[in-house]
Amino acid sequence: MKNIYASIITVGDELLIGQTIDTNSAWIAQQLNQFGILIKHRIAVADLALDIINAINFECANSDLIIITGGLGPTNDDITKQTLCDYFQDTLVMNETVLAHNTLLFAKRNRPMIEANIAQAMVPSTCTVLYNNFGTAPGMLFEKEKKIFISLPGVPLEMKSILQDYGFDFVKQFFTTANVQHYSLSTAGRGESFIAVTLQNFEASLPSNIKLAYLPKLGTLTLRLTGLDVSTVEIENYFHQLQTLVLPYCYANEDISLPEAVYKLLLEKNKTWCTAESCTGGSIADAITNIKGSSSVFKGSIIAYSNEVKINVLGVAAHLIERHTATSELVAIEMASQVLKICKTDYSISITGNLEKTEQEEAFAWIAVCNKDSHKSIKVPLPYDRIKNKELAVNVALNFLRMFILE
Amino acid sequence: MKNIYASIITVGDELLIGQTIDTNSAWIAQQLNQFGILIKHRIAVADLALDIINAINFECANSDLIIITGGLGPTNDDITKQTLCDYFQDTLVMNETVLAHNTLLFAKRNRPMIEANIAQAMVPSTCTVLYNNFGTAPGMLFEKEKKIFISLPGVPLEMKSILQDYGFDFVKQFFTTANVQHYSLSTAGRGESFIAVTLQNFEASLPSNIKLAYLPKLGTLTLRLTGLDVSTVEIENYFHQLQTLVLPYCYANEDISLPEAVYKLLLEKNKTWCTAESCTGGSIADAITNIKGSSSVFKGSIIAYSNEVKINVLGVAAHLIERHTATSELVAIEMASQVLKICKTDYSISITGNLEKTEQEEAFAWIAVCNKDSHKSIKVPLPYDRIKNKELAVNVALNFLRMFILE
């Protein structure tokens, strides 16, 4: 089967001056990959007609599907729609459905509709309109010489909803793609190179239409098997082999974050937890409370960024800090044990350390976990910069708690 | 003066499957803009020789400077160096300086150097080597027909240091660019459209070689004046006008984040602060502790994600929660007042609310700030999703504290 290729053209000066980081392209690529369409190129161009047309012509030579985002706003610098209209030798006509939707939107927001806003409801006469439920610029789909061109607003929410509600269905019907199956699992505690050695023979045994991908983040590694036109039985067989090989490090048989896995585990066990954070300054609590529903298991935290708070609020003995330092194992254990009592939870995590290396030593953190009967502690070297070290420490701490609960 | 254009080509399959979000391009664009080089295109291609060469040829038609990142690792799928060597009809030779550097690096890390690692020290004979102080793949600079081509590793730290230490100097000497001056200030509390109306006449009065850019984030807006070949006196005159016009909303006469501005203000006043967070779950504390040195002003936080912690740890009266709900103004004020006493600081912020809308009401937060003598409170509507609402609430809270301190 012939591969289907897509190119993504992002239009907008803000992408070229470095003001905006392009997260749209990564999302579109992930979605298209899910149903077997490969990305050939991603290209960012300015709000200039010639640049947009040059990019479209360049991508037409490579790809079957051209997705263009951005440049559909109501202001003068937004020229994507007119450029596409010229490119397809078409004329703009009023789309009454879009106009009615936009009129309603303006009425709801209690804002007057000026001429430029009305013009947003005009579309090239030959395009298929992909309705925008969250904004005023509709998506537009064109067909030409067995290729599809989709123009979308650059606002992530609008772009995503247009593709999910209308665009992807059209694409799936139009192209015959390979049957793609993904099986993912998430690991923590071992780096990419360690896991790669563990999986060397397994990887060599894979047939050519099943690929293994390593998707590393700080402190976690997702492994993904992708099968092209394979039977479910066959790929599930390989996935079970993979699960067995990385069993000690696997925290979920799906691609989820560690905060989510810890949340699910505690929910399942009907247990609560809390944290006492020094060096991470609240990022463990922040990570867990990013998850909707986390309040059913996570009760709170004491961020003891100063010794006074460690002593007066957490109740760590001052002599312990004096004798062993605030970043010692014993202080970490005491922090975990105290916060467990203060917040009255089933489990707790504590963390104390230095996020940045000093003249004397490399950056590190002591992490402790406990319940009412026992505790465990671990020292973690932190080899990155301040911000990345925080992120790594959060994941190591969450995995440490996860393993402690499962013991 | 002729504009100098640059194109950025990022090489790597991980950028096309959506695994990695490209932050390198935005950084490079910002840096080049600083000294008057405009970005024509950014393009992402796979680790395929033909795709890399097609992209280079396409970009040569547009740009004077071609920056290529990625594909310089030691594994088989990294082919950028060989591709460039073929493109420039060159041959690879051993660079002894790079070899010595890499040998030392492997010795330090206590790892054996295999053949693929030694081969990383080989470079095309005609290129200028841009040394990599943080890794094993050197940068390479080629000149051809008055254009410059720079190949860099994709690892952000290595890419940045090579450009800062060697690449940018070369670029600045090679091209005659306009004299570019940037003057930035940071505002909070008013949206882009409000500020745009305020600045309508000012913007219209700017000469053609001074541009005003709006750089919005959630809850903050940076304004930047960029002058091309203008005198410092002239642009400073316009900058003073700008400062006067947005004075009530300006929190810094430079482009810095609100956490940094709050940190600097408290440091300057030699005051301390703490937080009591409910719905933001530690993100205010997380944001402030991302700043090196923040421990000198920030003492800690109580994350009261449950009512039990609000009552038992913060000491909020249970009847207050029962009568007014946990997300009420009075509870926010009580949280701020209690945490101030518990953490013994000069100032405190508290926040409580709902990050997601319910059937009954839109998402919102009550924020309170206090010192030993007085307090203030404010209700903030939160119109985005859970994660963005957290980010917005953090900035609104920090700006509220900043204004309270300055009153």
Tab-separated table of N, CA and C in Angstrom, chain B residues 243-352:
chain	number	residue	atom	x	y	z
B	243	GLN	N	5.855	54.364	28.134
B	243	GLN	CA	5.828	54.126	29.584
B	243	GLN	C	4.735	54.951	30.259
B	244	THR	N	4.639	56.213	29.869
B	244	THR	CA	3.651	57.104	30.471
B	244	THR	C	2.228	56.614	30.181
B	245	LEU	N	2.001	56.181	28.934
B	245	LEU	CA	0.656	55.770	28.528
B	245	LEU	C	0.162	54.525	29.257
B	246	VAL	N	1.066	53.596	29.564
B	246	VAL	CA	0.637	52.339	30.205
B	246	VAL	C	1.072	52.265	31.665
B	247	LEU	N	1.461	53.403	32.215
B	247	LEU	CA	2.001	53.437	33.582
B	247	LEU	C	1.184	52.644	34.606
B	248	PRO	N	-0.164	52.772	34.616
B	248	PRO	CA	-0.907	52.071	35.671
B	248	PRO	C	-0.792	50.546	35.582
B	249	TYR	N	-0.416	50.022	34.417
B	249	TYR	CA	-0.397	48.557	34.234
B	249	TYR	C	1.019	47.998	34.126
B	250	CYS	N	2.005	48.889	34.080
B	250	CYS	CA	3.384	48.448	33.845
B	250	CYS	C	4.000	47.905	35.130
B	251	TYR	N	4.496	46.662	35.101
B	251	TYR	CA	5.155	46.143	36.294
B	251	TYR	C	6.668	46.062	36.169
B	252	ALA	N	7.208	46.303	34.995
B	252	ALA	CA	8.670	46.317	34.852
B	252	ALA	C	9.047	47.018	33.556
B	253	ASN	N	10.112	47.810	33.593
B	253	ASN	CA	10.606	48.455	32.379
B	253	ASN	C	11.570	47.560	31.634
B	254	GLU	N	11.247	46.286	31.627
B	254	GLU	CA	12.019	45.281	30.888
B	254	GLU	C	11.092	44.089	30.691
B	255	ASP	N	11.529	43.108	29.920
B	255	ASP	CA	10.692	41.940	29.640
B	255	ASP	C	11.001	40.847	30.662
B	256	ILE	N	10.316	40.880	31.803
B	256	ILE	CA	10.495	39.829	32.808
B	256	ILE	C	9.126	39.297	33.224
B	257	SER	N	9.128	38.121	33.847
B	257	SER	CA	7.868	37.512	34.274
B	257	SER	C	7.383	38.180	35.556
B	258	LEU	N	6.107	37.984	35.881
B	258	LEU	CA	5.570	38.530	37.128
B	258	LEU	C	6.221	37.908	38.363
B	259	PRO	N	6.443	36.567	38.408
B	259	PRO	CA	7.144	36.026	39.576
B	259	PRO	C	8.498	36.715	39.801
B	260	GLU	N	9.215	36.988	38.711
B	260	GLU	CA	10.503	37.647	38.854
B	260	GLU	C	10.338	39.073	39.375
B	261	ALA	N	9.334	39.790	38.875
B	261	ALA	CA	9.100	41.163	39.323
B	261	ALA	C	8.730	41.191	40.808
B	262	VAL	N	7.881	40.248	41.231
B	262	VAL	CA	7.476	40.191	42.638
B	262	VAL	C	8.685	39.850	43.518
B	263	TYR	N	9.498	38.914	43.048
B	263	TYR	CA	10.717	38.550	43.777
B	263	TYR	C	11.616	39.764	43.963
B	264	LYS	N	11.835	40.517	42.879
B	264	LYS	CA	12.717	41.691	42.943
B	264	LYS	C	12.159	42.767	43.883
B	265	LEU	N	10.831	42.972	43.814
B	265	LEU	CA	10.191	43.988	44.652
B	265	LEU	C	10.366	43.662	46.138
B	266	LEU	N	10.136	42.391	46.497
B	266	LEU	CA	10.240	42.009	47.909
B	266	LEU	C	11.684	42.045	48.386
B	267	LEU	N	12.587	41.684	47.503
B	267	LEU	CA	14.013	41.721	47.832
B	267	LEU	C	14.428	43.162	48.123
B	268	GLU	N	13.991	44.053	47.251
B	268	GLU	CA	14.310	45.474	47.371
B	268	GLU	C	13.751	46.042	48.679
B	269	LYS	N	12.539	45.606	49.041
B	269	LYS	CA	11.912	46.112	50.256
B	269	LYS	C	12.306	45.308	51.482
B	270	ASN	N	13.080	44.236	51.251
B	270	ASN	CA	13.524	43.372	52.349
B	270	ASN	C	12.341	42.802	53.143
B	271	LYS	N	11.332	42.336	52.417
B	271	LYS	CA	10.132	41.760	53.037
B	271	LYS	C	9.980	40.299	52.623
B	272	THR	N	9.209	39.551	53.416
B	272	THR	CA	8.986	38.135	53.121
B	272	THR	C	7.507	37.884	52.831
B	273	TRP	N	7.211	36.749	52.200
B	273	TRP	CA	5.817	36.419	51.934
B	273	TRP	C	5.609	34.912	51.883
B	274	CYS	N	4.339	34.517	51.859
B	274	CYS	CA	3.974	33.104	51.817
B	274	CYS	C	2.610	32.998	51.142
B	275	THR	N	2.164	31.797	50.870
B	275	THR	CA	0.859	31.628	50.222
B	275	THR	C	0.026	30.551	50.906
B	276	ALA	N	-1.285	30.659	50.723
B	276	ALA	CA	-2.212	29.590	51.103
B	276	ALA	C	-3.041	29.317	49.855
B	277	GLU	N	-2.812	28.172	49.238
B	277	GLU	CA	-3.451	27.903	47.951
B	277	GLU	C	-4.450	26.768	48.059
B	278	SER	N	-5.629	26.985	47.501
B	278	SER	CA	-6.553	25.868	47.358
B	278	SER	C	-6.588	25.458	45.890
B	279	CYS	N	-7.381	26.139	45.050
B	279	CYS	CA	-7.583	25.650	43.670
B	279	CYS	C	-6.315	25.618	42.834
B	280	THR	N	-5.365	26.518	43.062
B	280	THR	CA	-4.147	26.514	42.259
B	280	THR	C	-3.163	25.428	42.702
B	281	GLY	N	-3.451	24.763	43.809
B	281	GLY	CA	-2.712	23.569	44.224
B	281	GLY	C	-1.197	23.675	44.258
B	282	GLY	N	-0.658	24.852	44.553
B	282	GLY	CA	0.800	24.965	44.660
B	282	GLY	C	1.446	25.666	43.484
B	283	SER	N	0.641	26.103	42.496
B	283	SER	CA	1.329	26.687	41.326
B	283	SER	C	1.881	28.080	41.573
B	284	ILE	N	1.333	28.825	42.538
B	284	ILE	CA	1.963	30.116	42.864
B	284	ILE	C	3.341	29.851	43.489
B	285	ALA	N	3.359	28.923	44.454
B	285	ALA	CA	4.629	28.562	45.100
B	285	ALA	C	5.612	27.999	44.072
B	286	ASP	N	5.113	27.157	43.183
B	286	ASP	CA	5.962	26.582	42.142
B	286	ASP	C	6.571	27.670	41.267
B	287	ALA	N	5.744	28.641	40.864
B	287	ALA	CA	6.218	29.707	39.966
B	287	ALA	C	7.293	30.554	40.635
B	288	ILE	N	7.072	30.892	41.913
B	288	ILE	CA	8.041	31.779	42.564
B	288	ILE	C	9.344	31.024	42.854
B	289	THR	N	9.246	29.727	43.180
B	289	THR	CA	10.470	28.970	43.497
B	289	THR	C	11.205	28.502	42.247
B	290	ASN	N	10.666	28.803	41.068
B	290	ASN	CA	11.457	28.593	39.845
B	290	ASN	C	12.582	29.615	39.737
B	291	ILE	N	12.464	30.681	40.542
B	291	ILE	CA	13.453	31.752	40.467
B	291	ILE	C	14.577	31.509	41.465
B	292	LYS	N	15.781	31.489	40.933
B	292	LYS	CA	16.967	31.290	41.771
B	292	LYS	C	17.028	32.411	42.810
B	293	GLY	N	17.230	32.049	44.056
B	293	GLY	CA	17.340	33.058	45.106
B	293	GLY	C	16.019	33.373	45.787
B	294	SER	N	14.923	32.783	45.313
B	294	SER	CA	13.611	33.125	45.857
B	294	SER	C	13.475	32.791	47.341
B	295	SER	N	14.313	31.884	47.868
B	295	SER	CA	14.189	31.513	49.277
B	295	SER	C	14.474	32.691	50.207
B	296	SER	N	15.131	33.734	49.692
B	296	SER	CA	15.389	34.888	50.570
B	296	SER	C	14.126	35.702	50.841
B	297	VAL	N	13.083	35.561	50.016
B	297	VAL	CA	11.841	36.306	50.278
B	297	VAL	C	10.620	35.398	50.485
B	298	PHE	N	10.654	34.199	49.891
B	298	PHE	CA	9.501	33.315	49.961
B	298	PHE	C	9.729	32.239	51.021
B	299	LYS	N	8.853	32.186	52.012
B	299	LYS	CA	9.094	31.291	53.143
B	299	LYS	C	8.388	29.949	53.011
B	300	GLY	N	7.250	29.927	52.350
B	300	GLY	CA	6.551	28.652	52.239
B	300	GLY	C	5.077	28.834	51.960
B	301	SER	N	4.365	27.725	52.027
B	301	SER	CA	2.960	27.748	51.630
B	301	SER	C	2.217	26.605	52.300
B	302	ILE	N	0.931	26.841	52.520
B	302	ILE	CA	0.076	25.724	52.910
B	302	ILE	C	-0.921	25.503	51.780
B	303	ILE	N	-0.797	24.313	51.165
B	303	ILE	CA	-1.713	23.966	50.082
B	303	ILE	C	-2.904	23.277	50.740
B	304	ALA	N	-4.013	24.014	50.840
B	304	ALA	CA	-5.190	23.490	51.532
B	304	ALA	C	-6.189	23.030	50.483
B	305	TYR	N	-5.913	21.841	49.932
B	305	TYR	CA	-6.737	21.359	48.813
B	305	TYR	C	-8.037	20.743	49.316
B	306	SER	N	-8.088	20.451	50.607
B	306	SER	CA	-9.312	19.882	51.195
B	306	SER	C	-9.788	20.792	52.319
B	307	ASN	N	-11.048	20.674	52.670
B	307	ASN	CA	-11.579	21.462	53.785
B	307	ASN	C	-10.888	21.102	55.097
B	308	GLU	N	-10.565	19.799	55.289
B	308	GLU	CA	-9.881	19.387	56.523
B	308	GLU	C	-8.595	20.186	56.725
B	309	VAL	N	-7.802	20.325	55.635
B	309	VAL	CA	-6.543	21.068	55.760
B	309	VAL	C	-6.831	22.555	55.978
B	310	LYS	N	-7.866	23.066	55.323
B	310	LYS	CA	-8.228	24.475	55.556
B	310	LYS	C	-8.564	24.693	57.041
B	311	ILE	N	-9.291	23.742	57.622
B	311	ILE	CA	-9.722	23.908	59.015
B	311	ILE	C	-8.608	23.533	59.999
B	312	ASN	N	-8.042	22.326	59.832
B	312	ASN	CA	-7.102	21.812	60.837
B	312	ASN	C	-5.703	22.400	60.745
B	313	VAL	N	-5.247	22.685	59.532
B	313	VAL	CA	-3.871	23.190	59.390
B	313	VAL	C	-3.863	24.712	59.302
B	314	LEU	N	-4.699	25.273	58.440
B	314	LEU	CA	-4.729	26.735	58.307
B	314	LEU	C	-5.499	27.388	59.451
B	315	GLY	N	-6.410	26.654	60.059
B	315	GLY	CA	-7.172	27.240	61.154
B	315	GLY	C	-8.343	28.104	60.699
B	316	VAL	N	-8.859	27.842	59.505
B	316	VAL	CA	-10.075	28.537	59.070
B	316	VAL	C	-11.249	27.955	59.869
B	317	ALA	N	-12.121	28.828	60.369
B	317	ALA	CA	-13.246	28.343	61.185
B	317	ALA	C	-14.200	27.507	60.328
B	318	ALA	N	-14.577	26.328	60.842
B	318	ALA	CA	-15.447	25.415	60.089
B	318	ALA	C	-16.778	26.080	59.738
B	319	HIS	N	-17.300	26.890	60.666
B	319	HIS	CA	-18.612	27.509	60.411
B	319	HIS	C	-18.556	28.509	59.257
B	320	LEU	N	-17.363	29.097	59.038
B	320	LEU	CA	-17.184	30.034	57.930
B	320	LEU	C	-17.349	29.299	56.601
B	321	ILE	N	-16.756	28.107	56.528
B	321	ILE	CA	-16.871	27.286	55.313
B	321	ILE	C	-18.312	26.808	55.147
B	322	GLU	N	-18.898	26.348	56.245
B	322	GLU	CA	-20.287	25.867	56.178
B	322	GLU	C	-21.244	26.957	55.701
B	323	ARG	N	-21.064	28.146	56.276
B	323	ARG	CA	-22.013	29.212	55.962
B	323	ARG	C	-21.776	29.833	54.584
B	324	HIS	N	-20.459	30.000	54.203
B	324	HIS	CA	-20.160	30.773	52.984
B	324	HIS	C	-19.585	29.937	51.843
B	325	THR	N	-19.342	28.698	52.028
B	325	THR	CA	-18.659	27.751	51.116
B	325	THR	C	-17.141	27.961	51.158
B	326	ALA	N	-16.447	26.887	50.744
B	326	ALA	CA	-14.974	26.903	50.783
B	326	ALA	C	-14.378	27.818	49.729
B	327	THR	N	-15.210	28.230	48.760
B	327	THR	CA	-14.678	29.062	47.672
B	327	THR	C	-15.202	30.492	47.768
B	328	SER	N	-15.444	30.943	49.002
B	328	SER	CA	-16.012	32.282	49.204
B	328	SER	C	-14.935	33.321	49.498
B	329	GLU	N	-15.330	34.576	49.374
B	329	GLU	CA	-14.428	35.690	49.667
B	329	GLU	C	-13.941	35.633	51.121
B	330	LEU	N	-14.861	35.367	52.044
B	330	LEU	CA	-14.484	35.382	53.463
B	330	LEU	C	-13.480	34.287	53.787
B	331	VAL	N	-13.651	33.122	53.163
B	331	VAL	CA	-12.680	32.040	53.388
B	331	VAL	C	-11.321	32.421	52.799
B	332	ALA	N	-11.312	33.058	51.624
B	332	ALA	CA	-10.044	33.504	51.032
B	332	ALA	C	-9.329	34.468	51.983
B	333	ILE	N	-10.068	35.418	52.518
B	333	ILE	CA	-9.459	36.409	53.429
B	333	ILE	C	-8.911	35.721	54.676
B	334	GLU	N	-9.700	34.797	55.219
B	334	GLU	CA	-9.266	34.079	56.421
B	334	GLU	C	-8.010	33.237	56.140
B	335	MET	N	-7.973	32.613	54.973
B	335	MET	CA	-6.793	31.826	54.593
B	335	MET	C	-5.540	32.710	54.546
B	336	ALA	N	-5.667	33.889	53.925
B	336	ALA	CA	-4.517	34.793	53.815
B	336	ALA	C	-4.060	35.246	55.197
B	337	SER	N	-5.030	35.569	56.028
B	337	SER	CA	-4.713	36.089	57.351
B	337	SER	C	-4.072	35.001	58.226
B	338	GLN	N	-4.595	33.769	58.132
B	338	GLN	CA	-4.051	32.669	58.938
B	338	GLN	C	-2.636	32.288	58.498
B	339	VAL	N	-2.428	32.187	57.194
B	339	VAL	CA	-1.116	31.716	56.729
B	339	VAL	C	-0.036	32.757	57.038
B	340	LEU	N	-0.430	34.037	57.063
B	340	LEU	CA	0.511	35.102	57.429
B	340	LEU	C	1.051	34.870	58.839
B	341	LYS	N	0.109	34.505	59.739
B	341	LYS	CA	0.514	34.260	61.138
B	341	LYS	C	1.324	32.967	61.252
B	342	ILE	N	0.866	31.922	60.561
B	342	ILE	CA	1.516	30.611	60.680
B	342	ILE	C	2.938	30.653	60.142
B	343	CYS	N	3.121	31.272	58.974
B	343	CYS	CA	4.459	31.302	58.362
B	343	CYS	C	5.282	32.512	58.810
B	344	LYS	N	4.663	33.405	59.592
B	344	LYS	CA	5.355	34.586	60.144
B	344	LYS	C	6.068	35.407	59.069
B	345	THR	N	5.283	35.850	58.083
B	345	THR	CA	5.869	36.658	57.007
B	345	THR	C	5.246	38.053	57.001
B	346	ASP	N	5.789	38.937	56.165
B	346	ASP	CA	5.261	40.297	56.068
B	346	ASP	C	3.991	40.365	55.216
B	347	TYR	N	3.940	39.524	54.182
B	347	TYR	CA	2.781	39.510	53.283
B	347	TYR	C	2.328	38.071	53.026
B	348	SER	N	1.091	37.923	52.592
B	348	SER	CA	0.616	36.614	52.148
B	348	SER	C	-0.396	36.770	51.017
B	349	ILE	N	-0.504	35.726	50.220
B	349	ILE	CA	-1.561	35.616	49.194
B	349	ILE	C	-2.353	34.366	49.507
B	350	SER	N	-3.666	34.420	49.306
B	350	SER	CA	-4.441	33.181	49.352
B	350	SER	C	-5.307	33.103	48.105
B	351	ILE	N	-5.704	31.901	47.773
B	351	ILE	CA	-6.572	31.726	46.604
B	351	ILE	C	-7.463	30.502	46.804
B	352	THR	N	-8.735	30.662	46.473
B	352	THR	CA	-9.674	29.536	46.534
B	352	THR	C	-10.719	29.743	45.444
